Amino acid sequence: MNEIVQSLINGALLGGVYGGLAMGLSLLLGVLRIVNLAHSAVLIFGALLYWQFVNGFGLDPLLMIAPVVLIAYLFGLGVHRGVTQYLTRESDSTVMLAFFGLMIILESIAIMIWTTDTKTVALGYLSGVIRIGDLNIPVSRVVAAAITLVVLVALHFFLTRTLTGSAIRGMAQNRDVAAMVGINVEKLSRRVFGAGIALAAFGGTVLSLVSSFSPQEHTRWLAWAFLVVILGGLGSAMRTLVAGIAVGIFETVVGLLIPFQYTYLALYALLAVALLIRNEGLGGIKQRTI
Amino acid sequence: MAETTDLDKDAKRNSDVALAQAKAASAGVRKAPWWVTPLVAVAIFAIIAPMGGILGLGAVTTLTTVLYYTVIAQGWNLLGGYGGYLNFGAAVFAGTGAYTAAWLNSEFEWTLWQTLIPAAFAAAFVSLIVGFATLRLRSHYFAIFTLVLTFLALVVVKNWPALGGAIGLFTDVEGDFSSRGLAILFFYVLFGLAILATVIAYFVEHSNFGYALRAISEDEPAAQVLGVKTTSVKLRALLIGAALGGLAGAVYAFFTGYIEPAGTFSLDLALDIVLVCVIGGMRSWLGPLIGSIIVVLLEQILRVVVPNLHLFGLDIPAETNRLVLGVLLLIFALFIRRGVVGLFVQRRGRVVSV
Amino acid sequence: MNTEATAVSVTAPELALNDITAGYFANDIVLESVSMTVRPGNVTVVLGPNGSGKSTSLRVMSGFLRPRTGTVTLDGQDISTTSPADRLRLGIATLPQGRSVFPDLSVDENLRLGAWQLRNDKGRLNDAVDAMLERYPKLKPLRTRLAGSLSGGQARLLEFARTLILEPSVLLIDEPSVGLAPVLVDDVYNELERLKDEGRTILLVDQNVQAAIGLADQVYTLAYGKNHLQGARDSFEGQLDDLIKQWLNL
Amino acid sequence: MTNVIETETLTKSFGGMTAVSGTSFSVEPGTIVGLIGPNGSGKTTTLNLLNGAIAPDQGTIRVQGENLAGKSSTAFVKAGVTRTFQNPRVFSTVTAMENLLVPVLHTRGGKAGFTKKAEELLETVGLLGHRDTPASELSGGQQKLLEFVRALMTDPHIVLMDEPFAGVHPSVKEVMREAIVERNKAGTAFMIVSHEIPDLTRLCSRIICMSDGQVIAEGTPGEVTSHPLVIEAYLGQGPASRGERG
């Protein structure tokens, strides 16, 4: 019994982090219709940068999340200026090829700087375990999930309660009318793109608090993020969070039932099923027929 | 009504694209006669043909890699190039073929020749499963799914004891071959497969099937309205491509003598294949052939040159290779859409206004 | 920009198309040497058979389509290359054809986005929203509803409110009654009448010939992308049937 | 003789707005029928329904007597219904010839036969010289002609045309008209949506006028263009119908 409660808690905490993992992908796909194939590469880059600050320079793990996210945001603005803005009128294939190229570039740079070794962030004062009865809950997991929760809730309120948030959602719904009411859609797009990249890097930092990682195997995180996006739909922070938690719980519960290494299989099966079932459900994503 | 405006928007965008293309074309080169591309291909194969016997071991191996890439890339290009459905999981199909062949060889001592057909079938079977799950969806989803599939394949094979787990499988070619003899054998096997794949690509490009694929990549809904069975066409293209990948993978398994999961199911192959097609030209059957030559030679040069560079006294790490390839992909995707072949062979007619 | 809640027409500028040639595709010209003037305080109506270029003229005025040749002027000043957003700042607001609400935003959010240019002045923004809710009391109880769930008539009201929220000096209204049930068409025209009575400067494109003429001060007709007839309303009333027959049998 | 197309109480709404509401009409074999009506009257939606691009909410669509309502566009093509679009949707990077071969991809028969047929069709609209020209390099009018002959490749019983004359040069218009007449003589029926009513009246034996998603008049061009309901539809509601103004 306790084992089940334990894994539900673990799963929910892990799932919160998964929500953070997927948010950037969801935002770019939902608002800008960009398939960011480089999402997981940015994510790992963020994690490595974070690792560098914390392990390499011995800086405070909690305080270092913000600078990583800020650097990623600026990087995102740069990518928009250098790459994305040339792609606004191009076919999906061209966009995906360009972002695949970007993924390779980021991955190679990451390996050049940090090698392919698996990294683990030194948790320092976050390394304890909270004991409640028989339950053991790692502090780092609680902290990672809590930070993600705060960020996603803040994002949710930003998107739903502020005028700029309305403008972003309005732009996602109808770009022409958004321009008609005087919104500078180019500028707003650039910032949203920056935010999508920043959120990907943020996902990397919270991920590094709960898991070890290596620059080579980042696409597994793309799979996770993709699964969360498929389940949660696009552009909504709250639904992404809920979908993330669902995936986290699914993963840990399945992990109880079958050997650890096969949980991947179960998750991929879930992904395939989700794709088959939800192919109509994702508003605006399935290609319209005539 | 929303649907009408959407169509209008599409049309407007298409017309802009068309206009740009027309402009590019009128500024472009004169149209080459139809026989130029086949002639180039025949010339390339004719030049390569005797090389297996002439060149040294290292050079033969390099050329073998060119041919290996040609086979996979021609297969990839059917759906990815003509159909516009990018596949970032080329390693999955080639790897399936490689593992099928290696398993049949190590377990049942099947020969290279005997494993070819089962390897092609196994890869085609995997592609069917992938295709059924994703090809009815937009090309986005297909692309992401194939990208993450490589990792799944890696995990599955790693945990499959019969396939050697993380250790991998050894293969053995029957008969007594010198190392040079073996190199020549693989060279000519892949030479044959490369010709096969190129001929298939040629016929697909000039067949109804090819037109259907291009119609899908340009305007899938319109193709559907004209009666094109889009899902079936895409599935067939994926299947043929996967089978070619499986064949190449099988030969590769014998070629290297040993395969293991991490090397087989890595994104490197996917990158190389995408790069081959993008650099060569995704809308031409000649593209993958030319692209393979360029990419493999480029990689060789990088491999030799880069470690010897000492810029500002720094050692340049080996990953620079991939960095350069990534930058190249980005540049071609942004600015040289039609690849090298597109630069020389323009499909062009007169611009006439009524 | 007009800051007064009740627009005063006398200060409104004069918007004009001068010898405009325009089209969407490379080989196709929708407008050929079209000229028209939207006089301050007037309702100017553009009529013509479908495909004659009415809506295209409006798009050129709003800045969503650049003319190939010719100029768009506002009080004599050339604004041909001014962006739609900047034209909005100059007081030219557009009510586009068809449904243009953001369906997944609430009524309130839709209104606020209409006042996007006031975003740095929360006080004025809130006042503007309140003024619009005052003007369209039917929207008040719907404030939190998603615009996509509104009825056709309610959505139109919201679109009117969103277009008027900045108190523009010139209103460009494109086919406001298309696709609406007959009862709602009445509502739309009652609203247009109110705008006219307030002395606003309006360019109206509509296929509802009779109703549009009823409002017009000045009428332009287009045929095959060229100016056809023009004149004051009086010269058109009474010959409408003939005009339509002419369009049908030209 | 069975009608090529016969609809009964065809209805389709989008998000609460009824675009086509209970329309019934028929097209006899070998006739050219015009479909007119003010903007937003449901013409394009009707066309989309008649070739299976969208499925009706209710009602029947009989093609050659067989009800195909709810079937895919493939079924409609098979039954002999093809169409063109308002903005031509040609495949721009492939040649004119290859465009024509797309509709017969799944048809049995030698490629040579189809190529010959395609050449003949290109000839009828003066595009044979552009056989190997990528469609993107054709003018807008030529693309419309190309799209038209593409629709003829499967030997349809009826071709649905959306605004074939809109935005094209008069000379192209003439070619299009002649090609339609020629084909019609061979027995192919047409249903043509157009705003250019004068062009339609010269071409059609019968015209259907829609307004607010319903058929309001049907008959010879002369009858329809002078029909009071049609004139009223194009006039819109006058002040009189709106009661006293305030």
PDB file of N, CA and C in Angstrom, chain B residues 103-170:
ATOM      1  N   TRP B 103      21.437 -11.081 -36.441  1.00  0.00           N
ATOM      2  CA  TRP B 103      20.824 -12.124 -35.620  1.00  0.00           C
ATOM      3  C   TRP B 103      20.725 -13.429 -36.410  1.00  0.00           C
ATOM      4  N   LEU B 104      20.264 -13.339 -37.654  1.00  0.00           N
ATOM      5  CA  LEU B 104      20.140 -14.544 -38.471  1.00  0.00           C
ATOM      6  C   LEU B 104      21.508 -15.181 -38.704  1.00  0.00           C
ATOM      7  N   ASN B 105      22.514 -14.339 -38.832  1.00  0.00           N
ATOM      8  CA  ASN B 105      23.851 -14.852 -39.079  1.00  0.00           C
ATOM      9  C   ASN B 105      24.443 -15.484 -37.831  1.00  0.00           C
ATOM     10  N   SER B 106      24.332 -14.805 -36.700  1.00  0.00           N
ATOM     11  CA  SER B 106      24.986 -15.324 -35.500  1.00  0.00           C
ATOM     12  C   SER B 106      24.205 -16.491 -34.906  1.00  0.00           C
ATOM     13  N   GLU B 107      22.894 -16.473 -35.062  1.00  0.00           N
ATOM     14  CA  GLU B 107      22.074 -17.517 -34.464  1.00  0.00           C
ATOM     15  C   GLU B 107      21.938 -18.732 -35.375  1.00  0.00           C
ATOM     16  N   PHE B 108      21.684 -18.482 -36.665  1.00  0.00           N
ATOM     17  CA  PHE B 108      21.387 -19.592 -37.581  1.00  0.00           C
ATOM     18  C   PHE B 108      22.413 -19.724 -38.696  1.00  0.00           C
ATOM     19  N   GLU B 109      23.436 -18.913 -38.638  1.00  0.00           N
ATOM     20  CA  GLU B 109      24.506 -18.951 -39.634  1.00  0.00           C
ATOM     21  C   GLU B 109      24.022 -18.739 -41.054  1.00  0.00           C
ATOM     22  N   TRP B 110      23.024 -17.866 -41.194  1.00  0.00           N
ATOM     23  CA  TRP B 110      22.609 -17.507 -42.551  1.00  0.00           C
ATOM     24  C   TRP B 110      23.706 -16.668 -43.174  1.00  0.00           C
ATOM     25  N   THR B 111      23.831 -16.778 -44.492  1.00  0.00           N
ATOM     26  CA  THR B 111      24.867 -15.992 -45.165  1.00  0.00           C
ATOM     27  C   THR B 111      24.348 -14.595 -45.458  1.00  0.00           C
ATOM     28  N   LEU B 112      25.270 -13.740 -45.859  1.00  0.00           N
ATOM     29  CA  LEU B 112      24.901 -12.369 -46.228  1.00  0.00           C
ATOM     30  C   LEU B 112      23.733 -12.370 -47.215  1.00  0.00           C
ATOM     31  N   TRP B 113      23.864 -13.220 -48.242  1.00  0.00           N
ATOM     32  CA  TRP B 113      22.840 -13.226 -49.300  1.00  0.00           C
ATOM     33  C   TRP B 113      21.488 -13.659 -48.751  1.00  0.00           C
ATOM     34  N   GLN B 114      21.525 -14.632 -47.845  1.00  0.00           N
ATOM     35  CA  GLN B 114      20.254 -15.137 -47.319  1.00  0.00           C
ATOM     36  C   GLN B 114      19.564 -14.121 -46.404  1.00  0.00           C
ATOM     37  N   THR B 115      20.368 -13.266 -45.772  1.00  0.00           N
ATOM     38  CA  THR B 115      19.760 -12.348 -44.808  1.00  0.00           C
ATOM     39  C   THR B 115      19.171 -11.096 -45.464  1.00  0.00           C
ATOM     40  N   LEU B 116      19.560 -10.841 -46.713  1.00  0.00           N
ATOM     41  CA  LEU B 116      19.137  -9.574 -47.331  1.00  0.00           C
ATOM     42  C   LEU B 116      17.615  -9.414 -47.352  1.00  0.00           C
ATOM     43  N   ILE B 117      16.932 -10.417 -47.881  1.00  0.00           N
ATOM     44  CA  ILE B 117      15.473 -10.302 -48.025  1.00  0.00           C
ATOM     45  C   ILE B 117      14.782 -10.211 -46.658  1.00  0.00           C
ATOM     46  N   PRO B 118      15.122 -11.103 -45.713  1.00  0.00           N
ATOM     47  CA  PRO B 118      14.487 -10.947 -44.392  1.00  0.00           C
ATOM     48  C   PRO B 118      14.749  -9.580 -43.764  1.00  0.00           C
ATOM     49  N   ALA B 119      15.952  -9.040 -43.971  1.00  0.00           N
ATOM     50  CA  ALA B 119      16.266  -7.727 -43.395  1.00  0.00           C
ATOM     51  C   ALA B 119      15.360  -6.659 -44.002  1.00  0.00           C
ATOM     52  N   ALA B 120      15.186  -6.724 -45.314  1.00  0.00           N
ATOM     53  CA  ALA B 120      14.311  -5.749 -45.979  1.00  0.00           C
ATOM     54  C   ALA B 120      12.886  -5.882 -45.447  1.00  0.00           C
ATOM     55  N   PHE B 121      12.438  -7.109 -45.283  1.00  0.00           N
ATOM     56  CA  PHE B 121      11.077  -7.326 -44.796  1.00  0.00           C
ATOM     57  C   PHE B 121      10.903  -6.817 -43.364  1.00  0.00           C
ATOM     58  N   ALA B 122      11.914  -7.085 -42.543  1.00  0.00           N
ATOM     59  CA  ALA B 122      11.807  -6.646 -41.149  1.00  0.00           C
ATOM     60  C   ALA B 122      11.707  -5.127 -41.074  1.00  0.00           C
ATOM     61  N   ALA B 123      12.552  -4.452 -41.854  1.00  0.00           N
ATOM     62  CA  ALA B 123      12.525  -2.987 -41.842  1.00  0.00           C
ATOM     63  C   ALA B 123      11.181  -2.484 -42.357  1.00  0.00           C
ATOM     64  N   ALA B 124      10.681  -3.123 -43.417  1.00  0.00           N
ATOM     65  CA  ALA B 124       9.397  -2.717 -43.974  1.00  0.00           C
ATOM     66  C   ALA B 124       8.286  -2.924 -42.952  1.00  0.00           C
ATOM     67  N   PHE B 125       8.390  -4.004 -42.209  1.00  0.00           N
ATOM     68  CA  PHE B 125       7.375  -4.294 -41.195  1.00  0.00           C
ATOM     69  C   PHE B 125       7.363  -3.203 -40.115  1.00  0.00           C
ATOM     70  N   VAL B 126       8.550  -2.845 -39.648  1.00  0.00           N
ATOM     71  CA  VAL B 126       8.636  -1.771 -38.645  1.00  0.00           C
ATOM     72  C   VAL B 126       8.053  -0.471 -39.212  1.00  0.00           C
ATOM     73  N   SER B 127       8.357  -0.204 -40.480  1.00  0.00           N
ATOM     74  CA  SER B 127       7.870   1.044 -41.080  1.00  0.00           C
ATOM     75  C   SER B 127       6.348   1.035 -41.175  1.00  0.00           C
ATOM     76  N   LEU B 128       5.771  -0.138 -41.376  1.00  0.00           N
ATOM     77  CA  LEU B 128       4.312  -0.228 -41.442  1.00  0.00           C
ATOM     78  C   LEU B 128       3.693   0.198 -40.113  1.00  0.00           C
ATOM     79  N   ILE B 129       4.268  -0.307 -39.020  1.00  0.00           N
ATOM     80  CA  ILE B 129       3.738   0.036 -37.699  1.00  0.00           C
ATOM     81  C   ILE B 129       3.856   1.546 -37.472  1.00  0.00           C
ATOM     82  N   VAL B 130       5.040   2.079 -37.754  1.00  0.00           N
ATOM     83  CA  VAL B 130       5.254   3.520 -37.582  1.00  0.00           C
ATOM     84  C   VAL B 130       4.288   4.304 -38.475  1.00  0.00           C
ATOM     85  N   GLY B 131       4.178   3.857 -39.708  1.00  0.00           N
ATOM     86  CA  GLY B 131       3.335   4.567 -40.667  1.00  0.00           C
ATOM     87  C   GLY B 131       1.878   4.581 -40.252  1.00  0.00           C
ATOM     88  N   PHE B 132       1.381   3.450 -39.787  1.00  0.00           N
ATOM     89  CA  PHE B 132      -0.019   3.385 -39.387  1.00  0.00           C
ATOM     90  C   PHE B 132      -0.308   4.355 -38.246  1.00  0.00           C
ATOM     91  N   ALA B 133       0.681   4.472 -37.326  1.00  0.00           N
ATOM     92  CA  ALA B 133       0.438   5.333 -36.176  1.00  0.00           C
ATOM     93  C   ALA B 133       0.513   6.811 -36.540  1.00  0.00           C
ATOM     94  N   THR B 134       1.296   7.167 -37.553  1.00  0.00           N
ATOM     95  CA  THR B 134       1.591   8.586 -37.726  1.00  0.00           C
ATOM     96  C   THR B 134       1.279   9.176 -39.094  1.00  0.00           C
ATOM     97  N   LEU B 135       1.136   8.364 -40.116  1.00  0.00           N
ATOM     98  CA  LEU B 135       1.068   8.966 -41.451  1.00  0.00           C
ATOM     99  C   LEU B 135      -0.277   9.605 -41.782  1.00  0.00           C
ATOM    100  N   ARG B 136      -1.286   9.322 -40.953  1.00  0.00           N
ATOM    101  CA  ARG B 136      -2.547  10.007 -41.208  1.00  0.00           C
ATOM    102  C   ARG B 136      -2.514  11.417 -40.630  1.00  0.00           C
ATOM    103  N   LEU B 137      -1.486  11.664 -39.823  1.00  0.00           N
ATOM    104  CA  LEU B 137      -1.376  12.967 -39.177  1.00  0.00           C
ATOM    105  C   LEU B 137      -0.576  13.909 -40.046  1.00  0.00           C
ATOM    106  N   ARG B 138      -0.507  15.123 -39.559  1.00  0.00           N
ATOM    107  CA  ARG B 138       0.272  16.112 -40.261  1.00  0.00           C
ATOM    108  C   ARG B 138       1.754  15.742 -40.218  1.00  0.00           C
ATOM    109  N   SER B 139       2.493  16.263 -41.205  1.00  0.00           N
ATOM    110  CA  SER B 139       3.902  15.892 -41.311  1.00  0.00           C
ATOM    111  C   SER B 139       4.705  16.234 -40.054  1.00  0.00           C
ATOM    112  N   HIS B 140       4.274  17.277 -39.310  1.00  0.00           N
ATOM    113  CA  HIS B 140       4.882  17.594 -38.015  1.00  0.00           C
ATOM    114  C   HIS B 140       5.064  16.380 -37.138  1.00  0.00           C
ATOM    115  N   TYR B 141       3.935  15.712 -36.943  1.00  0.00           N
ATOM    116  CA  TYR B 141       3.901  14.634 -35.975  1.00  0.00           C
ATOM    117  C   TYR B 141       4.727  13.459 -36.439  1.00  0.00           C
ATOM    118  N   PHE B 142       4.658  13.220 -37.720  1.00  0.00           N
ATOM    119  CA  PHE B 142       5.472  12.153 -38.278  1.00  0.00           C
ATOM    120  C   PHE B 142       6.943  12.439 -37.992  1.00  0.00           C
ATOM    121  N   ALA B 143       7.354  13.689 -38.220  1.00  0.00           N
ATOM    122  CA  ALA B 143       8.760  14.052 -38.034  1.00  0.00           C
ATOM    123  C   ALA B 143       9.193  13.880 -36.581  1.00  0.00           C
ATOM    124  N   ILE B 144       8.412  14.430 -35.657  1.00  0.00           N
ATOM    125  CA  ILE B 144       8.819  14.314 -34.248  1.00  0.00           C
ATOM    126  C   ILE B 144       8.835  12.851 -33.833  1.00  0.00           C
ATOM    127  N   PHE B 145       7.822  12.126 -34.265  1.00  0.00           N
ATOM    128  CA  PHE B 145       7.731  10.732 -33.861  1.00  0.00           C
ATOM    129  C   PHE B 145       8.960   9.948 -34.330  1.00  0.00           C
ATOM    130  N   THR B 146       9.364  10.179 -35.577  1.00  0.00           N
ATOM    131  CA  THR B 146      10.530   9.445 -36.074  1.00  0.00           C
ATOM    132  C   THR B 146      11.798   9.862 -35.330  1.00  0.00           C
ATOM    133  N   LEU B 147      11.852  11.137 -34.955  1.00  0.00           N
ATOM    134  CA  LEU B 147      13.041  11.611 -34.233  1.00  0.00           C
ATOM    135  C   LEU B 147      13.182  10.900 -32.885  1.00  0.00           C
ATOM    136  N   VAL B 148      12.060  10.751 -32.178  1.00  0.00           N
ATOM    137  CA  VAL B 148      12.176  10.131 -30.855  1.00  0.00           C
ATOM    138  C   VAL B 148      12.197   8.601 -30.951  1.00  0.00           C
ATOM    139  N   LEU B 149      11.837   8.091 -32.125  1.00  0.00           N
ATOM    140  CA  LEU B 149      11.797   6.643 -32.304  1.00  0.00           C
ATOM    141  C   LEU B 149      13.180   6.013 -32.196  1.00  0.00           C
ATOM    142  N   THR B 150      14.189   6.760 -32.670  1.00  0.00           N
ATOM    143  CA  THR B 150      15.555   6.241 -32.631  1.00  0.00           C
ATOM    144  C   THR B 150      15.916   5.834 -31.206  1.00  0.00           C
ATOM    145  N   PHE B 151      15.537   6.691 -30.272  1.00  0.00           N
ATOM    146  CA  PHE B 151      15.861   6.404 -28.881  1.00  0.00           C
ATOM    147  C   PHE B 151      15.116   5.170 -28.380  1.00  0.00           C
ATOM    148  N   LEU B 152      13.862   5.042 -28.798  1.00  0.00           N
ATOM    149  CA  LEU B 152      13.089   3.868 -28.396  1.00  0.00           C
ATOM    150  C   LEU B 152      13.752   2.598 -28.916  1.00  0.00           C
ATOM    151  N   ALA B 153      14.147   2.640 -30.188  1.00  0.00           N
ATOM    152  CA  ALA B 153      14.783   1.464 -30.784  1.00  0.00           C
ATOM    153  C   ALA B 153      16.028   1.092 -29.995  1.00  0.00           C
ATOM    154  N   LEU B 154      16.772   2.118 -29.614  1.00  0.00           N
ATOM    155  CA  LEU B 154      17.984   1.890 -28.822  1.00  0.00           C
ATOM    156  C   LEU B 154      17.652   1.158 -27.521  1.00  0.00           C
ATOM    157  N   VAL B 155      16.625   1.648 -26.829  1.00  0.00           N
ATOM    158  CA  VAL B 155      16.258   1.051 -25.549  1.00  0.00           C
ATOM    159  C   VAL B 155      15.773  -0.390 -25.737  1.00  0.00           C
ATOM    160  N   VAL B 156      14.947  -0.587 -26.747  1.00  0.00           N
ATOM    161  CA  VAL B 156      14.408  -1.926 -26.977  1.00  0.00           C
ATOM    162  C   VAL B 156      15.532  -2.918 -27.228  1.00  0.00           C
ATOM    163  N   VAL B 157      16.421  -2.563 -28.141  1.00  0.00           N
ATOM    164  CA  VAL B 157      17.479  -3.502 -28.515  1.00  0.00           C
ATOM    165  C   VAL B 157      18.442  -3.744 -27.350  1.00  0.00           C
ATOM    166  N   LYS B 158      18.712  -2.685 -26.614  1.00  0.00           N
ATOM    167  CA  LYS B 158      19.601  -2.809 -25.464  1.00  0.00           C
ATOM    168  C   LYS B 158      19.083  -3.837 -24.464  1.00  0.00           C
ATOM    169  N   ASN B 159      17.755  -3.908 -24.352  1.00  0.00           N
ATOM    170  CA  ASN B 159      17.163  -4.786 -23.357  1.00  0.00           C
ATOM    171  C   ASN B 159      16.637  -6.094 -23.934  1.00  0.00           C
ATOM    172  N   TRP B 160      17.093  -6.438 -25.106  1.00  0.00           N
ATOM    173  CA  TRP B 160      16.612  -7.639 -25.781  1.00  0.00           C
ATOM    174  C   TRP B 160      17.763  -8.642 -25.793  1.00  0.00           C
ATOM    175  N   PRO B 161      17.745  -9.575 -24.854  1.00  0.00           N
ATOM    176  CA  PRO B 161      18.910 -10.470 -24.702  1.00  0.00           C
ATOM    177  C   PRO B 161      19.265 -11.197 -25.996  1.00  0.00           C
ATOM    178  N   ALA B 162      18.262 -11.635 -26.745  1.00  0.00           N
ATOM    179  CA  ALA B 162      18.549 -12.396 -27.964  1.00  0.00           C
ATOM    180  C   ALA B 162      19.348 -11.562 -28.962  1.00  0.00           C
ATOM    181  N   LEU B 163      19.233 -10.250 -28.859  1.00  0.00           N
ATOM    182  CA  LEU B 163      19.976  -9.387 -29.776  1.00  0.00           C
ATOM    183  C   LEU B 163      21.284  -8.910 -29.160  1.00  0.00           C
ATOM    184  N   GLY B 164      21.684  -9.591 -28.099  1.00  0.00           N
ATOM    185  CA  GLY B 164      22.985  -9.275 -27.532  1.00  0.00           C
ATOM    186  C   GLY B 164      22.983  -8.130 -26.547  1.00  0.00           C
ATOM    187  N   GLY B 165      21.799  -7.576 -26.269  1.00  0.00           N
ATOM    188  CA  GLY B 165      21.719  -6.500 -25.294  1.00  0.00           C
ATOM    189  C   GLY B 165      22.650  -5.355 -25.630  1.00  0.00           C
ATOM    190  N   ALA B 166      23.258  -4.801 -24.584  1.00  0.00           N
ATOM    191  CA  ALA B 166      24.126  -3.648 -24.788  1.00  0.00           C
ATOM    192  C   ALA B 166      25.424  -4.049 -25.480  1.00  0.00           C
ATOM    193  N   ILE B 167      25.743  -5.345 -25.457  1.00  0.00           N
ATOM    194  CA  ILE B 167      27.020  -5.796 -26.024  1.00  0.00           C
ATOM    195  C   ILE B 167      26.979  -5.830 -27.544  1.00  0.00           C
ATOM    196  N   GLY B 168      25.860  -6.319 -28.092  1.00  0.00           N
ATOM    197  CA  GLY B 168      25.736  -6.345 -29.541  1.00  0.00           C
ATOM    198  C   GLY B 168      25.946  -7.720 -30.132  1.00  0.00           C
ATOM    199  N   LEU B 169      26.031  -7.776 -31.434  1.00  0.00           N
ATOM    200  CA  LEU B 169      26.151  -9.047 -32.151  1.00  0.00           C
ATOM    201  C   LEU B 169      27.348  -9.003 -33.094  1.00  0.00           C
ATOM    202  N   PHE B 170      27.950 -10.178 -33.280  1.00  0.00           N
ATOM    203  CA  PHE B 170      29.029 -10.299 -34.253  1.00  0.00           C
ATOM    204  C   PHE B 170      28.508 -10.968 -35.512  1.00  0.00           C
TER     205      PHE B 170
END
